[in-house]
Amino acid sequence: DAGVTQSPTHLIKTRGQQVTLRCSPKSGHDTVSWYQQALGQGPQFIFQYYEEEERQRGNFPDRFSGHQFPNYSSELNVNALLLGDSALYLCASSWNSEQYFGPGTRLTVT
Amino acid sequence: EDQVTQSPEALRLQEGESSSLNCSYTVSGLRGLFWYRQDPGKGPEFLFTLYSAGEEKEKERLKATLTKKESFLHITAPKPEDSATYLCAALGGGGGADGLTFGKGTHLIIQP
């Protein structure tokens, strides 16, 4: 059984650009959450998707947006990238309260 | 606002030297307390879920416990492969949404 998968693994972007990150949930999971983890910090909750709707959002600006598809996979979009957006972006899937994480996408903004 | 604080920030132990990691939480209406293990550059690996005070869960050399204000991760006779960052996360509130609040983690090093 494949776990949570994310693509790409690494990404380098320039300030002001836009980026799209992708996530496929674990089989049988219908809920996807996105987190941002800066170096040396714990993950910070960005938002959660369920039934193709954003169900909850953390303290992140509107530059961060997402989407969930009918097959439960999800995308995270970040517009107008800032240097401070450099981080490990984690996707987690769940069907109850237990969240299982993917390997993450390392985003570097230069 | 939900808060999770972990201590110590870093811990260095000799192989076989048992110890405990602490996670203090301030959460409105705790619905679950979670422990994860994270290796450098990788995603967190799920370890335990605790739902109510007094609950305990065990897995190999790890045991997690929960009180009304904090959780402990006890590590018995650790081995070098137990070296990792251990993250604690809390799920609070209602409304059905499940955004976790994480602590900063405890960086554990087990020396042979």
GROMACS .gro file of C-alpha atoms in nm:
model
  222
    1ASP     CA    1   0.000   0.000   0.000
    2ALA     CA    2   0.155   0.328  -0.112
    3GLY     CA    3   0.170   0.593   0.152
    4VAL     CA    4   0.132   0.966   0.098
    5THR     CA    5   0.329   1.086  -0.203
    6GLN     CA    6   0.438   1.440  -0.290
    7SER     CA    7   0.594   1.602  -0.594
    8PRO     CA    8   0.832   1.748  -0.671
    9THR     CA    9   1.095   1.655  -0.410
   10HIS     CA   10   1.288   1.979  -0.443
   11LEU     CA   11   1.211   2.310  -0.609
   12ILE     CA   12   1.402   2.635  -0.655
   13LYS     CA   13   1.207   2.951  -0.743
   14THR     CA   14   1.276   3.323  -0.765
   15ARG     CA   15   1.101   3.590  -0.557
   16GLY     CA   16   0.770   3.694  -0.712
   17GLN     CA   17   0.715   3.367  -0.896
   18GLN     CA   18   0.433   3.122  -0.839
   19VAL     CA   19   0.462   2.754  -0.743
   20THR     CA   20   0.234   2.449  -0.738
   21LEU     CA   21   0.300   2.150  -0.515
   22ARG     CA   22   0.115   1.819  -0.545
   23CYS     CA   23   0.001   1.549  -0.304
   24SER     CA   24  -0.158   1.206  -0.341
   25PRO     CA   25  -0.315   1.073  -0.021
   26LYS     CA   26  -0.281   0.729   0.130
   27SER     CA   27  -0.532   0.479  -0.006
   28GLY     CA   28  -0.866   0.507   0.175
   29HIS     CA   29  -0.801   0.861   0.303
   30ASP     CA   30  -1.036   1.142   0.199
   31THR     CA   31  -0.890   1.442   0.384
   32VAL     CA   32  -0.570   1.629   0.297
   33SER     CA   33  -0.392   1.886   0.514
   34TRP     CA   34  -0.094   2.104   0.423
   35TYR     CA   35   0.178   2.224   0.659
   36GLN     CA   36   0.484   2.449   0.630
   37GLN     CA   37   0.795   2.356   0.827
   38ALA     CA   38   1.078   2.607   0.858
   39LEU     CA   39   1.423   2.483   0.957
   40GLY     CA   40   1.438   2.391   1.324
   41GLN     CA   41   1.066   2.449   1.379
   42GLY     CA   42   0.759   2.231   1.409
   43PRO     CA   43   0.514   2.212   1.117
   44GLN     CA   44   0.265   2.500   1.089
   45PHE     CA   45  -0.089   2.424   0.967
   46ILE     CA   46  -0.179   2.596   0.638
   47PHE     CA   47  -0.520   2.449   0.550
   48GLN     CA   48  -0.725   2.131   0.520
   49TYR     CA   49  -0.937   1.998   0.235
   50TYR     CA   50  -1.231   1.758   0.259
   51GLU     CA   51  -1.488   1.682  -0.013
   52GLU     CA   52  -1.308   1.929  -0.242
   53GLU     CA   53  -1.371   2.219  -0.002
   54GLU     CA   54  -1.132   2.410   0.224
   55ARG     CA   55  -1.256   2.311   0.569
   56GLN     CA   56  -1.013   2.494   0.796
   57ARG     CA   57  -0.732   2.745   0.747
   58GLY     CA   58  -0.435   2.840   0.962
   59ASN     CA   59  -0.274   3.182   0.992
   60PHE     CA   60  -0.146   3.209   0.634
   61PRO     CA   61  -0.214   3.487   0.378
   62ASP     CA   62  -0.432   3.451   0.071
   63ARG     CA   63  -0.117   3.401  -0.139
   64PHE     CA   64  -0.150   3.041  -0.023
   65SER     CA   65  -0.435   2.859  -0.194
   66GLY     CA   66  -0.526   2.501  -0.264
   67HIS     CA   67  -0.747   2.257  -0.439
   68GLN     CA   68  -0.869   1.903  -0.387
   69PHE     CA   69  -0.970   1.683  -0.679
   70PRO     CA   70  -1.244   1.415  -0.693
   71ASN     CA   71  -0.979   1.143  -0.645
   72TYR     CA   72  -0.880   1.318  -0.315
   73SER     CA   73  -0.541   1.433  -0.444
   74SER     CA   74  -0.453   1.794  -0.371
   75GLU     CA   75  -0.247   2.091  -0.485
   76LEU     CA   76  -0.094   2.377  -0.288
   77ASN     CA   77  -0.037   2.701  -0.479
   78VAL     CA   78   0.175   2.988  -0.354
   79ASN     CA   79   0.173   3.319  -0.544
   80ALA     CA   80   0.416   3.612  -0.529
   81LEU     CA   81   0.684   3.408  -0.354
   82LEU     CA   82   0.885   3.569  -0.074
   83LEU     CA   83   1.225   3.465   0.062
   84GLY     CA   84   1.046   3.369   0.383
   85ASP     CA   85   0.842   3.107   0.198
   86SER     CA   86   1.152   2.885   0.179
   87ALA     CA   87   1.062   2.576   0.382
   88LEU     CA   88   0.968   2.209   0.374
   89TYR     CA   89   0.604   2.177   0.265
   90LEU     CA   90   0.432   1.872   0.407
   91CYS     CA   91   0.110   1.707   0.302
   92ALA     CA   92  -0.080   1.481   0.542
   93SER     CA   93  -0.378   1.259   0.469
   94SER     CA   94  -0.636   1.112   0.705
   95TRP     CA   95  -0.984   0.959   0.729
   96ASN     CA   96  -1.011   1.009   1.107
   97SER     CA   97  -0.804   1.233   1.334
   98GLU     CA   98  -0.474   1.046   1.270
   99GLN     CA   99  -0.271   1.223   1.004
  100TYR     CA  100  -0.003   1.048   0.798
  101PHE     CA  101   0.261   1.263   0.634
  102GLY     CA  102   0.434   1.247   0.300
  103PRO     CA  103   0.808   1.303   0.249
  104GLY     CA  104   0.762   1.674   0.178
  105THR     CA  105   0.869   1.919  -0.092
  106ARG     CA  106   1.173   2.135  -0.016
  107LEU     CA  107   1.107   2.483  -0.162
  108THR     CA  108   1.393   2.731  -0.189
  109VAL     CA  109   1.315   3.089  -0.288
  110THR     CA  110   1.611   3.298  -0.410
  111GLU     CA  111  -0.501   3.003   2.091
  112ASP     CA  112  -0.377   2.644   2.116
  113GLN     CA  113  -0.016   2.606   2.226
  114VAL     CA  114   0.224   2.311   2.250
  115THR     CA  115   0.564   2.335   2.420
  116GLN     CA  116   0.826   2.060   2.413
  117SER     CA  117   1.126   2.016   2.640
  118PRO     CA  118   1.414   1.977   2.631
  119GLU     CA  119   1.497   2.121   2.288
  120ALA     CA  120   1.785   1.875   2.257
  121LEU     CA  121   1.892   1.567   2.449
  122ARG     CA  122   2.206   1.359   2.419
  123LEU     CA  123   2.204   1.012   2.581
  124GLN     CA  124   2.434   0.715   2.592
  125GLU     CA  125   2.305   0.393   2.440
  126GLY     CA  126   2.092   0.215   2.703
  127GLU     CA  127   2.035   0.532   2.909
  128SER     CA  128   1.658   0.573   2.956
  129SER     CA  129   1.491   0.916   2.966
  130SER     CA  130   1.167   1.106   2.904
  131LEU     CA  131   1.062   1.384   2.669
  132ASN     CA  132   0.798   1.634   2.780
  133CYS     CA  133   0.510   1.793   2.588
  134SER     CA  134   0.298   2.057   2.763
  135TYR     CA  135  -0.020   2.168   2.593
  136THR     CA  136  -0.282   2.439   2.627
  137VAL     CA  137  -0.569   2.336   2.406
  138SER     CA  138  -0.937   2.412   2.418
  139GLY     CA  139  -1.120   2.080   2.418
  140LEU     CA  140  -0.841   1.831   2.345
  141ARG     CA  141  -0.952   1.577   2.087
  142GLY     CA  142  -0.618   1.399   2.055
  143LEU     CA  143  -0.246   1.420   2.139
  144PHE     CA  144  -0.008   1.283   1.877
  145TRP     CA  145   0.359   1.184   1.874
  146TYR     CA  146   0.567   1.172   1.559
  147ARG     CA  147   0.928   1.088   1.478
  148GLN     CA  148   1.106   1.293   1.212
  149ASP     CA  149   1.441   1.210   1.052
  150PRO     CA  150   1.640   1.493   0.885
  151GLY     CA  151   1.485   1.612   0.557
  152LYS     CA  152   1.193   1.368   0.579
  153GLY     CA  153   0.826   1.387   0.670
  154PRO     CA  154   0.706   1.306   1.024
  155GLU     CA  155   0.638   0.938   1.093
  156PHE     CA  156   0.328   0.865   1.302
  157LEU     CA  157   0.396   0.697   1.639
  158PHE     CA  158   0.101   0.730   1.881
  159THR     CA  159  -0.238   0.888   1.943
  160LEU     CA  160  -0.363   0.950   2.298
  161TYR     CA  161  -0.720   1.061   2.356
  162SER     CA  162  -0.777   1.092   2.731
  163ALA     CA  163  -0.585   1.151   3.055
  164GLY     CA  164  -0.444   0.830   3.198
  165GLU     CA  165  -0.408   0.663   2.860
  166GLU     CA  166  -0.078   0.492   2.774
  167LYS     CA  167   0.053   0.344   2.448
  168GLU     CA  168   0.370   0.142   2.383
  169LYS     CA  169   0.575   0.052   2.079
  170GLU     CA  170   0.909  -0.124   2.113
  171ARG     CA  171   1.129   0.101   2.334
  172LEU     CA  172   0.880   0.390   2.338
  173LYS     CA  173   0.589   0.455   2.573
  174ALA     CA  174   0.363   0.760   2.556
  175THR     CA  175   0.149   0.880   2.847
  176LEU     CA  176  -0.106   1.161   2.884
  177THR     CA  177  -0.225   1.381   3.172
  178LYS     CA  178  -0.465   1.676   3.160
  179LYS     CA  179  -0.179   1.921   3.099
  180GLU     CA  180   0.109   1.726   2.947
  181SER     CA  181   0.229   1.416   2.770
  182PHE     CA  182   0.551   1.223   2.813
  183LEU     CA  183   0.742   1.006   2.568
  184HIS     CA  184   0.948   0.757   2.766
  185ILE     CA  185   1.243   0.595   2.591
  186THR     CA  186   1.374   0.278   2.753
  187ALA     CA  187   1.726   0.148   2.678
  188PRO     CA  188   1.756   0.352   2.357
  189LYS     CA  189   1.970   0.251   2.061
  190PRO     CA  190   2.153   0.479   1.814
  191GLU     CA  191   1.876   0.419   1.556
  192ASP     CA  192   1.635   0.598   1.792
  193SER     CA  193   1.818   0.923   1.716
  194ALA     CA  194   1.570   1.165   1.555
  195THR     CA  195   1.354   1.468   1.628
  196TYR     CA  196   1.038   1.377   1.820
  197LEU     CA  197   0.738   1.600   1.758
  198CYS     CA  198   0.428   1.637   1.972
  199ALA     CA  199   0.103   1.772   1.825
  200ALA     CA  200  -0.238   1.852   1.970
  201LEU     CA  201  -0.581   1.853   1.811
  202GLY     CA  202  -0.829   2.080   1.981
  203GLY     CA  203  -1.161   2.251   1.933
  204GLY     CA  204  -1.467   2.134   1.754
  205GLY     CA  205  -1.626   2.183   1.416
  206GLY     CA  206  -1.485   1.866   1.267
  207ALA     CA  207  -1.168   2.018   1.122
  208ASP     CA  208  -0.835   1.865   1.212
  209GLY     CA  209  -0.552   2.118   1.195
  210LEU     CA  210  -0.275   2.000   1.428
  211THR     CA  211  -0.079   2.237   1.652
  212PHE     CA  212   0.283   2.119   1.678
  213GLY     CA  213   0.561   2.186   1.924
  214LYS     CA  214   0.912   2.263   1.800
  215GLY     CA  215   1.032   1.912   1.876
  216THR     CA  216   1.302   1.748   2.085
  217HIS     CA  217   1.621   1.659   1.897
  218LEU     CA  218   1.738   1.329   2.045
  219ILE     CA  219   2.089   1.191   1.992
  220ILE     CA  220   2.182   0.843   2.116
  221GLN     CA  221   2.555   0.785   2.130
  222PRO     CA  222   2.694   0.428   2.099
   0.00000   0.00000   0.00000
